[in-house]
Amino acid sequence: MRIVLCYPVEPRHLAQIQAVVPQAELVDAGQERVAEELPAADLFCGHPKVPVPWETVVRGGRLRWIQSSAAGLDHCLVPAVVGSDIIVTSASGVLADQVAEHGLGLAIACTRRIPLFLEQQERREFVRRPTRDLTDATVGIVGLGGVGRRLVEVLAPFRVRILATDYFPIRKPAAVERLGGPETLPDVLAEADILFLCAPLTPQTRGMIDAAAIARMKRGAILVNMARGPLVDENALVDALESGHLDSAAIDVTPIEPPPPESRLWRAPRL
């Protein structure tokens, strides 16, 4: 068995895998070699962020299992793979604690103006600025999978009002006031003081937060994206920050990673 890996592999990971399947050949391909190594893989575990010849891989008939090292599957759910017999599984929920904690940190960085105060420290300025509260805010969560549900638990002690949307609006957590399908997103946009994006990247969600969606958001709302960069229209986000329609934003992902030097994101205010 030949197992190709494409994620930040550590020696202990290799030892753990080898202990389970000692006969396997392990290939740490990284992003640099994943495209050339995949056609000769029996099992693939990772998350390629570079173009991969999935059609060639499927035609080769060797690959039997794709295990994403991330919750999202947008990197591999192409028509050729979907139409094949290859088993595809994700890591949904595995990093829910870490991503929810990170999302909370990003939101508080915005409400408590942490970046502004760090800039003032760098300039040796001591100027008091108004801050705002996460406590008692109305929070919108787009995507109530493993991360979204953990985020609900993390936010609940702040006495927030939580509104959520999900493609499968079932099993509503007690702390969520309202859970609806994708068609309820406009209502959530209009009511949320802070909007968290936790949705997967699919044809339905790509570009979902565009200029029209941002215009529906409250003036002074905060956007936090911990999901996938292409969910948000980059130029529409920067326009809303420059105009003051959005109070601030925090993004863990960008449409192109890393953003090119000419990207407006680098100099967007309050981002």
PDB file of C-alpha atoms in Angstrom:
ATOM      1  CA  MET A   1       0.000   0.000   0.000  1.00  0.00           C
ATOM      2  CA  ARG A   2       1.290   3.453  -0.928  1.00  0.00           C
ATOM      3  CA  ILE A   3       0.010   6.323   1.248  1.00  0.00           C
ATOM      4  CA  VAL A   4       0.602   9.873   0.044  1.00  0.00           C
ATOM      5  CA  LEU A   5       0.415  12.644   2.639  1.00  0.00           C
ATOM      6  CA  CYS A   6      -0.039  16.363   2.015  1.00  0.00           C
ATOM      7  CA  TYR A   7      -0.255  18.334   5.256  1.00  0.00           C
ATOM      8  CA  PRO A   8       2.320  19.549   7.834  1.00  0.00           C
ATOM      9  CA  VAL A   9       3.545  16.031   8.595  1.00  0.00           C
ATOM     10  CA  GLU A  10       5.576  15.469  11.765  1.00  0.00           C
ATOM     11  CA  PRO A  11       7.799  12.442  12.499  1.00  0.00           C
ATOM     12  CA  ARG A  12       5.354  11.203  15.128  1.00  0.00           C
ATOM     13  CA  HIS A  13       2.585  11.089  12.509  1.00  0.00           C
ATOM     14  CA  LEU A  14       4.674   8.836  10.306  1.00  0.00           C
ATOM     15  CA  ALA A  15       5.450   6.593  13.277  1.00  0.00           C
ATOM     16  CA  GLN A  16       1.768   6.328  14.214  1.00  0.00           C
ATOM     17  CA  ILE A  17       0.717   5.399  10.690  1.00  0.00           C
ATOM     18  CA  GLN A  18       3.587   2.935  10.270  1.00  0.00           C
ATOM     19  CA  ALA A  19       2.634   1.244  13.556  1.00  0.00           C
ATOM     20  CA  VAL A  20      -0.843   0.523  12.165  1.00  0.00           C
ATOM     21  CA  VAL A  21       0.244  -0.457   8.652  1.00  0.00           C
ATOM     22  CA  PRO A  22       3.942  -1.425   8.867  1.00  0.00           C
ATOM     23  CA  GLN A  23       3.952  -2.686   5.295  1.00  0.00           C
ATOM     24  CA  ALA A  24       2.809   0.655   3.851  1.00  0.00           C
ATOM     25  CA  GLU A  25       5.053   2.978   1.885  1.00  0.00           C
ATOM     26  CA  LEU A  26       4.598   6.519   3.231  1.00  0.00           C
ATOM     27  CA  VAL A  27       5.239   9.506   0.989  1.00  0.00           C
ATOM     28  CA  ASP A  28       5.338  12.992   2.542  1.00  0.00           C
ATOM     29  CA  ALA A  29       4.599  14.861  -0.694  1.00  0.00           C
ATOM     30  CA  GLY A  30       3.843  18.286   0.714  1.00  0.00           C
ATOM     31  CA  GLN A  31       2.306  20.884  -1.591  1.00  0.00           C
ATOM     32  CA  GLU A  32       5.387  20.773  -3.805  1.00  0.00           C
ATOM     33  CA  ARG A  33       5.048  17.144  -5.001  1.00  0.00           C
ATOM     34  CA  VAL A  34       1.430  16.194  -4.317  1.00  0.00           C
ATOM     35  CA  ALA A  35       0.360  16.547  -7.957  1.00  0.00           C
ATOM     36  CA  GLU A  36       3.074  14.198  -9.207  1.00  0.00           C
ATOM     37  CA  GLU A  37       2.754  11.665  -6.364  1.00  0.00           C
ATOM     38  CA  LEU A  38      -1.045  11.272  -6.298  1.00  0.00           C
ATOM     39  CA  PRO A  39      -1.456   9.143  -9.445  1.00  0.00           C
ATOM     40  CA  ALA A  40       0.619   6.396  -7.774  1.00  0.00           C
ATOM     41  CA  ALA A  41      -1.221   6.517  -4.424  1.00  0.00           C
ATOM     42  CA  ASP A  42      -3.532   3.881  -2.974  1.00  0.00           C
ATOM     43  CA  LEU A  43      -4.597   6.191  -0.135  1.00  0.00           C
ATOM     44  CA  PHE A  44      -4.308   9.969   0.061  1.00  0.00           C
ATOM     45  CA  CYS A  45      -4.495  12.037   3.239  1.00  0.00           C
ATOM     46  CA  GLY A  46      -4.179  15.795   3.047  1.00  0.00           C
ATOM     47  CA  HIS A  47      -5.457  19.060   1.685  1.00  0.00           C
ATOM     48  CA  PRO A  48      -3.757  20.170  -1.529  1.00  0.00           C
ATOM     49  CA  LYS A  49      -3.803  23.916  -2.151  1.00  0.00           C
ATOM     50  CA  VAL A  50      -2.271  23.551  -5.594  1.00  0.00           C
ATOM     51  CA  PRO A  51      -3.843  22.215  -8.811  1.00  0.00           C
ATOM     52  CA  VAL A  52      -4.146  18.431  -8.749  1.00  0.00           C
ATOM     53  CA  PRO A  53      -4.873  16.258 -11.845  1.00  0.00           C
ATOM     54  CA  TRP A  54      -7.875  14.494 -10.335  1.00  0.00           C
ATOM     55  CA  GLU A  55      -9.125  13.291 -13.729  1.00  0.00           C
ATOM     56  CA  THR A  56      -5.784  11.583 -14.363  1.00  0.00           C
ATOM     57  CA  VAL A  57      -5.824  10.064 -10.874  1.00  0.00           C
ATOM     58  CA  VAL A  58      -9.325   8.655 -11.362  1.00  0.00           C
ATOM     59  CA  ARG A  59      -8.499   7.250 -14.801  1.00  0.00           C
ATOM     60  CA  GLY A  60      -5.465   5.506 -13.317  1.00  0.00           C
ATOM     61  CA  GLY A  61      -7.802   3.454 -11.124  1.00  0.00           C
ATOM     62  CA  ARG A  62      -5.322   3.020  -8.255  1.00  0.00           C
ATOM     63  CA  LEU A  63      -6.529   5.510  -5.631  1.00  0.00           C
ATOM     64  CA  ARG A  64      -9.156   3.967  -3.324  1.00  0.00           C
ATOM     65  CA  TRP A  65      -9.541   6.455  -0.489  1.00  0.00           C
ATOM     66  CA  ILE A  66      -9.217  10.218  -0.015  1.00  0.00           C
ATOM     67  CA  GLN A  67      -9.039  11.351   3.603  1.00  0.00           C
ATOM     68  CA  SER A  68      -9.143  15.142   3.807  1.00  0.00           C
ATOM     69  CA  SER A  69      -7.017  16.588   6.590  1.00  0.00           C
ATOM     70  CA  ALA A  70      -9.520  19.454   6.786  1.00  0.00           C
ATOM     71  CA  ALA A  71     -13.255  19.700   7.343  1.00  0.00           C
ATOM     72  CA  GLY A  72     -13.767  20.964   3.809  1.00  0.00           C
ATOM     73  CA  LEU A  73     -13.748  18.766   0.716  1.00  0.00           C
ATOM     74  CA  ASP A  74     -13.776  21.500  -1.929  1.00  0.00           C
ATOM     75  CA  HIS A  75     -10.239  20.582  -2.966  1.00  0.00           C
ATOM     76  CA  CYS A  76     -11.217  17.089  -4.108  1.00  0.00           C
ATOM     77  CA  LEU A  77     -14.956  16.914  -4.793  1.00  0.00           C
ATOM     78  CA  VAL A  78     -14.603  17.420  -8.524  1.00  0.00           C
ATOM     79  CA  PRO A  79     -16.950  15.620 -10.961  1.00  0.00           C
ATOM     80  CA  ALA A  80     -14.388  12.914 -11.757  1.00  0.00           C
ATOM     81  CA  VAL A  81     -13.987  11.965  -8.090  1.00  0.00           C
ATOM     82  CA  VAL A  82     -17.704  12.235  -7.328  1.00  0.00           C
ATOM     83  CA  GLY A  83     -18.495   9.896 -10.214  1.00  0.00           C
ATOM     84  CA  SER A  84     -15.874   7.338  -9.181  1.00  0.00           C
ATOM     85  CA  ASP A  85     -15.778   4.561  -6.593  1.00  0.00           C
ATOM     86  CA  ILE A  86     -13.160   6.380  -4.504  1.00  0.00           C
ATOM     87  CA  ILE A  87     -14.134   6.690  -0.841  1.00  0.00           C
ATOM     88  CA  VAL A  88     -13.987  10.321   0.321  1.00  0.00           C
ATOM     89  CA  THR A  89     -14.001  11.236   4.020  1.00  0.00           C
ATOM     90  CA  SER A  90     -13.374  14.505   5.848  1.00  0.00           C
ATOM     91  CA  ALA A  91     -11.983  15.654   9.177  1.00  0.00           C
ATOM     92  CA  SER A  92     -15.139  17.529  10.099  1.00  0.00           C
ATOM     93  CA  GLY A  93     -15.139  18.398  13.786  1.00  0.00           C
ATOM     94  CA  VAL A  94     -11.578  17.237  14.450  1.00  0.00           C
ATOM     95  CA  LEU A  95     -10.330  20.827  14.836  1.00  0.00           C
ATOM     96  CA  ALA A  96     -13.617  22.300  16.035  1.00  0.00           C
ATOM     97  CA  ASP A  97     -12.167  23.323  19.423  1.00  0.00           C
ATOM     98  CA  GLN A  98      -9.242  25.136  17.850  1.00  0.00           C
ATOM     99  CA  VAL A  99     -11.219  26.897  15.114  1.00  0.00           C
ATOM    100  CA  ALA A 100     -14.011  27.972  17.480  1.00  0.00           C
ATOM    101  CA  GLU A 101     -11.455  29.333  19.935  1.00  0.00           C
ATOM    102  CA  HIS A 102      -9.721  31.154  17.094  1.00  0.00           C
ATOM    103  CA  GLY A 103     -13.041  32.591  15.911  1.00  0.00           C
ATOM    104  CA  LEU A 104     -13.799  33.857  19.394  1.00  0.00           C
ATOM    105  CA  GLY A 105     -10.368  35.493  19.526  1.00  0.00           C
ATOM    106  CA  LEU A 106     -10.908  37.171  16.161  1.00  0.00           C
ATOM    107  CA  ALA A 107     -14.312  38.512  17.212  1.00  0.00           C
ATOM    108  CA  ILE A 108     -13.008  39.899  20.498  1.00  0.00           C
ATOM    109  CA  ALA A 109     -10.036  41.430  18.685  1.00  0.00           C
ATOM    110  CA  CYS A 110     -12.594  43.396  16.661  1.00  0.00           C
ATOM    111  CA  THR A 111     -14.968  44.359  19.477  1.00  0.00           C
ATOM    112  CA  ARG A 112     -12.194  45.346  21.905  1.00  0.00           C
ATOM    113  CA  ARG A 113     -10.134  47.092  19.154  1.00  0.00           C
ATOM    114  CA  ILE A 114      -7.005  45.034  19.882  1.00  0.00           C
ATOM    115  CA  PRO A 115      -5.306  45.795  16.517  1.00  0.00           C
ATOM    116  CA  LEU A 116      -5.836  49.532  17.042  1.00  0.00           C
ATOM    117  CA  PHE A 117      -4.281  49.449  20.505  1.00  0.00           C
ATOM    118  CA  LEU A 118      -1.301  47.441  19.219  1.00  0.00           C
ATOM    119  CA  GLU A 119      -0.789  50.073  16.527  1.00  0.00           C
ATOM    120  CA  GLN A 120      -0.930  52.797  19.172  1.00  0.00           C
ATOM    121  CA  GLN A 121       1.592  50.910  21.275  1.00  0.00           C
ATOM    122  CA  GLU A 122       3.935  50.731  18.285  1.00  0.00           C
ATOM    123  CA  ARG A 123       3.565  54.504  17.825  1.00  0.00           C
ATOM    124  CA  ARG A 124       3.912  55.122  21.599  1.00  0.00           C
ATOM    125  CA  GLU A 125       0.506  56.775  21.672  1.00  0.00           C
ATOM    126  CA  PHE A 126      -1.858  56.695  24.643  1.00  0.00           C
ATOM    127  CA  VAL A 127      -5.282  57.552  23.273  1.00  0.00           C
ATOM    128  CA  ARG A 128      -8.517  56.149  24.693  1.00  0.00           C
ATOM    129  CA  ARG A 129     -10.841  54.783  22.019  1.00  0.00           C
ATOM    130  CA  PRO A 130     -14.406  53.508  22.344  1.00  0.00           C
ATOM    131  CA  THR A 131     -14.829  49.739  22.284  1.00  0.00           C
ATOM    132  CA  ARG A 132     -17.888  47.543  21.963  1.00  0.00           C
ATOM    133  CA  ASP A 133     -19.102  44.331  23.567  1.00  0.00           C
ATOM    134  CA  LEU A 134     -19.568  40.778  22.437  1.00  0.00           C
ATOM    135  CA  THR A 135     -21.764  40.226  25.489  1.00  0.00           C
ATOM    136  CA  ASP A 136     -25.495  40.527  24.672  1.00  0.00           C
ATOM    137  CA  ALA A 137     -24.814  40.924  20.924  1.00  0.00           C
ATOM    138  CA  THR A 138     -26.886  39.221  18.231  1.00  0.00           C
ATOM    139  CA  VAL A 139     -24.652  36.666  16.539  1.00  0.00           C
ATOM    140  CA  GLY A 140     -25.235  35.012  13.189  1.00  0.00           C
ATOM    141  CA  ILE A 141     -23.552  31.681  12.369  1.00  0.00           C
ATOM    142  CA  VAL A 142     -23.587  30.501   8.760  1.00  0.00           C
ATOM    143  CA  GLY A 143     -22.929  26.767   8.783  1.00  0.00           C
ATOM    144  CA  LEU A 144     -23.767  24.664  11.826  1.00  0.00           C
ATOM    145  CA  GLY A 145     -21.414  21.741  11.331  1.00  0.00           C
ATOM    146  CA  GLY A 146     -18.726  20.659  13.778  1.00  0.00           C
ATOM    147  CA  VAL A 147     -17.132  24.099  14.012  1.00  0.00           C
ATOM    148  CA  GLY A 148     -20.409  26.009  14.057  1.00  0.00           C
ATOM    149  CA  ARG A 149     -21.850  23.875  16.840  1.00  0.00           C
ATOM    150  CA  ARG A 150     -18.694  24.200  18.934  1.00  0.00           C
ATOM    151  CA  LEU A 151     -18.799  27.953  18.343  1.00  0.00           C
ATOM    152  CA  VAL A 152     -22.309  28.004  19.793  1.00  0.00           C
ATOM    153  CA  GLU A 153     -20.984  26.418  22.997  1.00  0.00           C
ATOM    154  CA  VAL A 154     -18.071  28.862  23.181  1.00  0.00           C
ATOM    155  CA  LEU A 155     -20.280  31.923  22.641  1.00  0.00           C
ATOM    156  CA  ALA A 156     -23.188  30.938  24.898  1.00  0.00           C
ATOM    157  CA  PRO A 157     -21.567  32.202  28.170  1.00  0.00           C
ATOM    158  CA  PHE A 158     -21.476  35.700  26.653  1.00  0.00           C
ATOM    159  CA  ARG A 159     -25.297  35.763  26.751  1.00  0.00           C
ATOM    160  CA  VAL A 160     -25.440  36.332  23.022  1.00  0.00           C
ATOM    161  CA  ARG A 161     -28.555  35.854  20.930  1.00  0.00           C
ATOM    162  CA  ILE A 162     -27.635  33.257  18.302  1.00  0.00           C
ATOM    163  CA  LEU A 163     -29.259  32.906  14.882  1.00  0.00           C
ATOM    164  CA  ALA A 164     -27.973  30.208  12.531  1.00  0.00           C
ATOM    165  CA  THR A 165     -28.394  28.827   9.039  1.00  0.00           C
ATOM    166  CA  ASP A 166     -27.342  25.453   7.680  1.00  0.00           C
ATOM    167  CA  TYR A 167     -27.973  23.388   4.561  1.00  0.00           C
ATOM    168  CA  PHE A 168     -29.432  20.750   6.894  1.00  0.00           C
ATOM    169  CA  PRO A 169     -31.290  22.763   9.585  1.00  0.00           C
ATOM    170  CA  ILE A 170     -31.775  19.922  12.075  1.00  0.00           C
ATOM    171  CA  ARG A 171     -30.875  19.230  15.724  1.00  0.00           C
ATOM    172  CA  LYS A 172     -31.057  22.856  16.833  1.00  0.00           C
ATOM    173  CA  PRO A 173     -28.820  23.440  19.889  1.00  0.00           C
ATOM    174  CA  ALA A 174     -30.679  24.838  22.883  1.00  0.00           C
ATOM    175  CA  ALA A 175     -28.531  27.983  22.860  1.00  0.00           C
ATOM    176  CA  VAL A 176     -29.594  28.798  19.281  1.00  0.00           C
ATOM    177  CA  GLU A 177     -32.728  30.929  19.127  1.00  0.00           C
ATOM    178  CA  ARG A 178     -33.418  30.240  15.464  1.00  0.00           C
ATOM    179  CA  LEU A 179     -32.014  27.719  12.964  1.00  0.00           C
ATOM    180  CA  GLY A 180     -33.113  27.846   9.347  1.00  0.00           C
ATOM    181  CA  GLY A 181     -32.101  26.698   5.905  1.00  0.00           C
ATOM    182  CA  PRO A 182     -30.054  28.665   3.360  1.00  0.00           C
ATOM    183  CA  GLU A 183     -33.132  30.666   2.389  1.00  0.00           C
ATOM    184  CA  THR A 184     -33.120  32.317   5.844  1.00  0.00           C
ATOM    185  CA  LEU A 185     -29.661  33.867   5.348  1.00  0.00           C
ATOM    186  CA  PRO A 186     -31.057  37.334   4.411  1.00  0.00           C
ATOM    187  CA  ASP A 187     -32.875  37.510   7.766  1.00  0.00           C
ATOM    188  CA  VAL A 188     -29.718  36.552   9.660  1.00  0.00           C
ATOM    189  CA  LEU A 189     -27.688  39.145   7.735  1.00  0.00           C
ATOM    190  CA  ALA A 190     -30.163  41.862   8.660  1.00  0.00           C
ATOM    191  CA  GLU A 191     -30.163  41.053  12.389  1.00  0.00           C
ATOM    192  CA  ALA A 192     -26.593  40.035  13.220  1.00  0.00           C
ATOM    193  CA  ASP A 193     -24.203  42.372  15.008  1.00  0.00           C
ATOM    194  CA  ILE A 194     -21.442  39.814  14.372  1.00  0.00           C
ATOM    195  CA  LEU A 195     -21.581  37.296  11.521  1.00  0.00           C
ATOM    196  CA  PHE A 196     -19.453  34.125  11.646  1.00  0.00           C
ATOM    197  CA  LEU A 197     -18.907  32.120   8.471  1.00  0.00           C
ATOM    198  CA  CYS A 198     -18.419  28.399   9.147  1.00  0.00           C
ATOM    199  CA  ALA A 199     -19.839  26.984   5.910  1.00  0.00           C
ATOM    200  CA  PRO A 200     -18.074  24.662   3.461  1.00  0.00           C
ATOM    201  CA  LEU A 201     -17.084  25.882   0.011  1.00  0.00           C
ATOM    202  CA  THR A 202     -19.584  24.522  -2.521  1.00  0.00           C
ATOM    203  CA  PRO A 203     -21.116  25.878  -5.735  1.00  0.00           C
ATOM    204  CA  GLN A 204     -23.976  27.156  -3.555  1.00  0.00           C
ATOM    205  CA  THR A 205     -21.771  29.002  -1.040  1.00  0.00           C
ATOM    206  CA  ARG A 206     -19.059  30.394  -3.332  1.00  0.00           C
ATOM    207  CA  GLY A 207     -19.381  34.186  -3.306  1.00  0.00           C
ATOM    208  CA  MET A 208     -22.403  34.062  -0.971  1.00  0.00           C
ATOM    209  CA  ILE A 209     -21.186  37.142   0.913  1.00  0.00           C
ATOM    210  CA  ASP A 210     -21.121  39.518  -2.032  1.00  0.00           C
ATOM    211  CA  ALA A 211     -21.936  43.223  -2.280  1.00  0.00           C
ATOM    212  CA  ALA A 212     -25.678  42.552  -2.096  1.00  0.00           C
ATOM    213  CA  ALA A 213     -25.330  40.344   0.992  1.00  0.00           C
ATOM    214  CA  ILE A 214     -23.067  42.850   2.745  1.00  0.00           C
ATOM    215  CA  ALA A 215     -25.556  45.628   1.949  1.00  0.00           C
ATOM    216  CA  ARG A 216     -28.207  43.641   3.848  1.00  0.00           C
ATOM    217  CA  MET A 217     -26.004  43.534   6.941  1.00  0.00           C
ATOM    218  CA  LYS A 218     -26.451  46.105   9.665  1.00  0.00           C
ATOM    219  CA  ARG A 219     -24.370  49.228   9.366  1.00  0.00           C
ATOM    220  CA  GLY A 220     -21.615  48.710  11.937  1.00  0.00           C
ATOM    221  CA  ALA A 221     -21.739  44.884  11.827  1.00  0.00           C
ATOM    222  CA  ILE A 222     -18.621  42.728  12.141  1.00  0.00           C
ATOM    223  CA  LEU A 223     -17.761  39.880   9.759  1.00  0.00           C
ATOM    224  CA  VAL A 224     -15.599  36.922  10.850  1.00  0.00           C
ATOM    225  CA  ASN A 225     -14.666  34.304   8.223  1.00  0.00           C
ATOM    226  CA  MET A 226     -13.089  31.080   9.537  1.00  0.00           C
ATOM    227  CA  ALA A 227     -14.305  28.920   6.651  1.00  0.00           C
ATOM    228  CA  ARG A 228     -13.070  29.394   3.084  1.00  0.00           C
ATOM    229  CA  GLY A 229     -11.847  32.574   1.413  1.00  0.00           C
ATOM    230  CA  PRO A 230     -14.016  32.342  -1.738  1.00  0.00           C
ATOM    231  CA  LEU A 231     -17.193  32.549   0.377  1.00  0.00           C
ATOM    232  CA  VAL A 232     -16.587  36.313   0.488  1.00  0.00           C
ATOM    233  CA  ASP A 233     -16.250  38.741  -2.417  1.00  0.00           C
ATOM    234  CA  GLU A 234     -12.896  40.340  -1.614  1.00  0.00           C
ATOM    235  CA  ASN A 235     -13.587  43.691  -3.270  1.00  0.00           C
ATOM    236  CA  ALA A 236     -17.074  43.957  -1.776  1.00  0.00           C
ATOM    237  CA  LEU A 237     -15.600  43.385   1.694  1.00  0.00           C
ATOM    238  CA  VAL A 238     -12.941  46.062   1.247  1.00  0.00           C
ATOM    239  CA  ASP A 239     -15.525  48.485  -0.184  1.00  0.00           C
ATOM    240  CA  ALA A 240     -17.718  47.983   2.901  1.00  0.00           C
ATOM    241  CA  LEU A 241     -14.778  48.578   5.244  1.00  0.00           C
ATOM    242  CA  GLU A 242     -13.640  51.687   3.372  1.00  0.00           C
ATOM    243  CA  SER A 243     -17.164  53.136   3.328  1.00  0.00           C
ATOM    244  CA  GLY A 244     -17.703  52.371   7.017  1.00  0.00           C
ATOM    245  CA  HIS A 245     -20.703  50.145   6.356  1.00  0.00           C
ATOM    246  CA  LEU A 246     -18.920  47.331   8.210  1.00  0.00           C
ATOM    247  CA  ASP A 247     -17.381  48.196  11.564  1.00  0.00           C
ATOM    248  CA  SER A 248     -14.545  45.717  11.050  1.00  0.00           C
ATOM    249  CA  ALA A 249     -13.765  42.227   9.811  1.00  0.00           C
ATOM    250  CA  ALA A 250     -11.471  39.321  10.691  1.00  0.00           C
ATOM    251  CA  ILE A 251     -10.564  36.693   8.127  1.00  0.00           C
ATOM    252  CA  ASP A 252      -8.648  33.464   8.705  1.00  0.00           C
ATOM    253  CA  VAL A 253      -8.774  32.684   4.974  1.00  0.00           C
ATOM    254  CA  THR A 254      -8.511  34.573   1.678  1.00  0.00           C
ATOM    255  CA  PRO A 255      -9.668  33.823  -1.888  1.00  0.00           C
ATOM    256  CA  ILE A 256      -6.012  33.371  -2.914  1.00  0.00           C
ATOM    257  CA  GLU A 257      -3.551  32.219  -0.256  1.00  0.00           C
ATOM    258  CA  PRO A 258      -1.355  34.060   0.279  1.00  0.00           C
ATOM    259  CA  PRO A 259      -3.006  37.163  -1.204  1.00  0.00           C
ATOM    260  CA  PRO A 260      -0.982  38.697  -4.044  1.00  0.00           C
ATOM    261  CA  PRO A 261       0.857  41.947  -3.231  1.00  0.00           C
ATOM    262  CA  GLU A 262      -1.707  43.970  -5.156  1.00  0.00           C
ATOM    263  CA  SER A 263      -4.661  42.583  -3.155  1.00  0.00           C
ATOM    264  CA  ARG A 264      -6.726  45.317  -1.517  1.00  0.00           C
ATOM    265  CA  LEU A 265      -6.971  43.173   1.613  1.00  0.00           C
ATOM    266  CA  TRP A 266      -3.444  44.141   2.690  1.00  0.00           C
ATOM    267  CA  ARG A 267      -4.436  47.789   3.239  1.00  0.00           C
ATOM    268  CA  ALA A 268      -8.122  47.492   4.066  1.00  0.00           C
ATOM    269  CA  PRO A 269      -9.027  49.514   7.170  1.00  0.00           C
ATOM    270  CA  ARG A 270     -10.086  47.701  10.344  1.00  0.00           C
ATOM    271  CA  LEU A 271      -9.377  44.276   8.874  1.00  0.00           C
TER     272      LEU A 271
END
